[in-house]
Structures are given as structure tokens and as C-alpha cells.
PDB file of C-alpha atoms in Angstrom:
ATOM      1  CA  UNK A   1     166.094 182.619  79.994  1.00 42.00           C
ATOM      2  CA  UNK A   2     162.946 181.808  78.049  1.00 41.00           C
ATOM      3  CA  UNK A   3     159.526 181.884  79.651  1.00 49.00           C
ATOM      4  CA  UNK A   4     158.310 179.088  77.361  1.00 49.00           C
ATOM      5  CA  UNK A   5     160.432 176.622  79.402  1.00 44.00           C
ATOM      6  CA  UNK A   6     157.890 177.032  82.202  1.00 50.00           C
ATOM      7  CA  UNK A   7     154.996 175.843  80.020  1.00 52.00           C
ATOM      8  CA  UNK A   8     157.009 173.018  78.451  1.00 50.00           C
ATOM      9  CA  UNK A   9     158.051 171.601  81.789  1.00 54.00           C
ATOM     10  CA  UNK A  10     161.672 171.115  80.691  1.00 44.00           C
ATOM     11  CA  UNK A  11     162.829 172.156  84.166  1.00 55.00           C
ATOM     12  CA  UNK A  12     161.148 171.923  87.529  1.00 82.00           C
ATOM     13  CA  UNK A  13     158.563 174.702  87.376  1.00 86.00           C
ATOM     14  CA  UNK A  14     159.561 176.599  90.521  1.00 89.00           C
ATOM     15  CA  UNK A  15     163.235 176.472  89.572  1.00 93.00           C
ATOM     16  CA  UNK A  16     162.515 177.879  86.118  1.00 93.00           C
ATOM     17  CA  UNK A  17     160.379 180.645  87.624  1.00 95.00           C
ATOM     18  CA  UNK A  18     163.009 181.437  90.274  1.00 96.00           C
ATOM     19  CA  UNK A  19     165.723 181.697  87.605  1.00 96.00           C
ATOM     20  CA  UNK A  20     163.564 184.050  85.550  1.00 96.00           C
ATOM     21  CA  UNK A  21     162.873 186.220  88.621  1.00 98.00           C
ATOM     22  CA  UNK A  22     166.609 186.294  89.438  1.00 98.00           C
ATOM     23  CA  UNK A  23     167.475 187.268  85.828  1.00 97.00           C
ATOM     24  CA  UNK A  24     164.836 190.029  85.858  1.00 98.00           C
ATOM     25  CA  UNK A  25     165.931 191.328  89.271  1.00 98.00           C
ATOM     26  CA  UNK A  26     169.557 191.316  88.193  1.00 98.00           C
ATOM     27  CA  UNK A  27     168.680 193.538  85.254  1.00 97.00           C
ATOM     28  CA  UNK A  28     166.595 195.904  87.395  1.00 97.00           C
ATOM     29  CA  UNK A  29     169.065 196.110  90.276  1.00 97.00           C
ATOM     30  CA  UNK A  30     172.114 196.181  87.960  1.00 97.00           C
ATOM     31  CA  UNK A  31     173.756 193.226  89.672  1.00 97.00           C
ATOM     32  CA  UNK A  32     175.214 189.934  88.455  1.00 97.00           C
ATOM     33  CA  UNK A  33     172.711 187.086  88.739  1.00 96.00           C
ATOM     34  CA  UNK A  34     175.253 185.225  90.873  1.00 95.00           C
ATOM     35  CA  UNK A  35     174.714 187.777  93.662  1.00 95.00           C
ATOM     36  CA  UNK A  36     171.008 187.029  93.877  1.00 97.00           C
ATOM     37  CA  UNK A  37     169.244 184.019  95.371  1.00 96.00           C
ATOM     38  CA  UNK A  38     165.869 183.154  96.838  1.00 96.00           C
ATOM     39  CA  UNK A  39     166.788 184.980 100.052  1.00 97.00           C
ATOM     40  CA  UNK A  40     167.635 188.272  98.296  1.00 97.00           C
ATOM     41  CA  UNK A  41     165.439 191.061  99.678  1.00 97.00           C
ATOM     42  CA  UNK A  42     165.362 194.821 100.176  1.00 97.00           C
ATOM     43  CA  UNK A  43     167.232 194.323 103.460  1.00 96.00           C
ATOM     44  CA  UNK A  44     170.279 192.811 101.749  1.00 96.00           C
ATOM     45  CA  UNK A  45     170.153 194.344  98.246  1.00 96.00           C
ATOM     46  CA  UNK A  46     171.255 197.985  98.362  1.00 94.00           C
ATOM     47  CA  UNK A  47     169.602 198.927  95.060  1.00 93.00           C
ATOM     48  CA  UNK A  48     166.207 197.471  96.061  1.00 97.00           C
ATOM     49  CA  UNK A  49     164.310 200.599  97.033  1.00 96.00           C
ATOM     50  CA  UNK A  50     160.652 201.499  96.485  1.00 95.00           C
ATOM     51  CA  UNK A  51     161.174 202.788  92.936  1.00 97.00           C
ATOM     52  CA  UNK A  52     163.193 199.739  91.891  1.00 97.00           C
ATOM     53  CA  UNK A  53     160.606 197.521  93.559  1.00 97.00           C
ATOM     54  CA  UNK A  54     157.954 198.959  91.276  1.00 97.00           C
ATOM     55  CA  UNK A  55     160.263 198.601  88.275  1.00 98.00           C
ATOM     56  CA  UNK A  56     160.738 194.925  89.202  1.00 98.00           C
ATOM     57  CA  UNK A  57     156.971 194.407  89.510  1.00 98.00           C
ATOM     58  CA  UNK A  58     156.308 196.074  86.145  1.00 98.00           C
ATOM     59  CA  UNK A  59     159.058 194.068  84.463  1.00 98.00           C
ATOM     60  CA  UNK A  60     157.697 190.790  85.866  1.00 98.00           C
ATOM     61  CA  UNK A  61     154.139 191.670  84.821  1.00 97.00           C
ATOM     62  CA  UNK A  62     155.354 192.288  81.298  1.00 97.00           C
ATOM     63  CA  UNK A  63     157.587 189.198  81.160  1.00 94.00           C
ATOM     64  CA  UNK A  64     154.868 186.838  82.439  1.00 93.00           C
ATOM     65  CA  UNK A  65     151.843 188.662  80.922  1.00 95.00           C
ATOM     66  CA  UNK A  66     150.124 188.987  84.285  1.00 96.00           C
ATOM     67  CA  UNK A  67     148.985 191.724  86.677  1.00 96.00           C
ATOM     68  CA  UNK A  68     149.699 191.805  90.402  1.00 97.00           C
ATOM     69  CA  UNK A  69     147.151 193.037  92.926  1.00 96.00           C
ATOM     70  CA  UNK A  70     148.309 195.736  95.392  1.00 96.00           C
ATOM     71  CA  UNK A  71     148.211 193.202  98.253  1.00 96.00           C
ATOM     72  CA  UNK A  72     150.430 190.819  96.253  1.00 96.00           C
ATOM     73  CA  UNK A  73     152.938 193.599  95.582  1.00 96.00           C
ATOM     74  CA  UNK A  74     153.213 194.234  99.323  1.00 94.00           C
ATOM     75  CA  UNK A  75     154.032 190.553  99.900  1.00 94.00           C
ATOM     76  CA  UNK A  76     156.898 190.602  97.359  1.00 96.00           C
ATOM     77  CA  UNK A  77     159.649 191.033  99.906  1.00 96.00           C
ATOM     78  CA  UNK A  78     162.184 188.488  98.638  1.00 98.00           C
ATOM     79  CA  UNK A  79     163.108 186.842  95.387  1.00 98.00           C
ATOM     80  CA  UNK A  80     161.885 183.489  96.695  1.00 96.00           C
ATOM     81  CA  UNK A  81     158.500 184.871  97.716  1.00 97.00           C
ATOM     82  CA  UNK A  82     158.128 186.484  94.305  1.00 98.00           C
ATOM     83  CA  UNK A  83     158.849 183.173  92.609  1.00 96.00           C
ATOM     84  CA  UNK A  84     156.270 181.390  94.816  1.00 95.00           C
ATOM     85  CA  UNK A  85     153.676 184.047  94.078  1.00 96.00           C
ATOM     86  CA  UNK A  86     154.321 183.767  90.354  1.00 96.00           C
ATOM     87  CA  UNK A  87     154.034 179.984  90.478  1.00 93.00           C
ATOM     88  CA  UNK A  88     150.591 180.284  92.076  1.00 92.00           C
ATOM     89  CA  UNK A  89     149.468 182.933  89.591  1.00 93.00           C
ATOM     90  CA  UNK A  90     150.609 180.904  86.566  1.00 90.00           C
ATOM     91  CA  UNK A  91     148.733 177.748  87.547  1.00 83.00           C
TER      92      UNK A  91
END
């Protein structure tokens, strides 16, 4: 999925961001995107441990050209919350 869709507004912004987070998480956690949704979290994704959490954070920072603060990283406890955080950071 292309990140330029977010700037162009060709899809609802939060949906585009959520889809990009899901695609990124699927790559990091080595799962099909279809197994991830907004409610996916470390409690229900076996591969989501502390190391993979940091890999997800780094991948999202690179993909969106942003940096997360330590407090923000602590709040990233589900795919949906990550998408919401990204939406706020990108506006």
C-alpha cells in the first residue's frame, strides 16, 4: 500500500493509515494481513513480543518518516491505537 494515498485523500485517512499499519505489522509478525485487525495486540498475537514491538516501531517510523517519543511507544498496545497515534502525528 502506498503512503501517498494518505496525503492525496483518496481513501478515508484513518482507514488508509490502519491498512498501512496492518500491512507493516503483517510483515514484522510474519502473518497474513487477513489475521490482523484494529484489535490485534500483544495479548492475541503470539509473535508480538518486546523485540518485534521495537521492530514494528522502527518500521513505522521509517515508512511514515516520523519519530515516536518513548511515551508514545508505550501506548502502542494495539493496531488500532497505533493507527490513531499515527493519524494525530501526521496532521
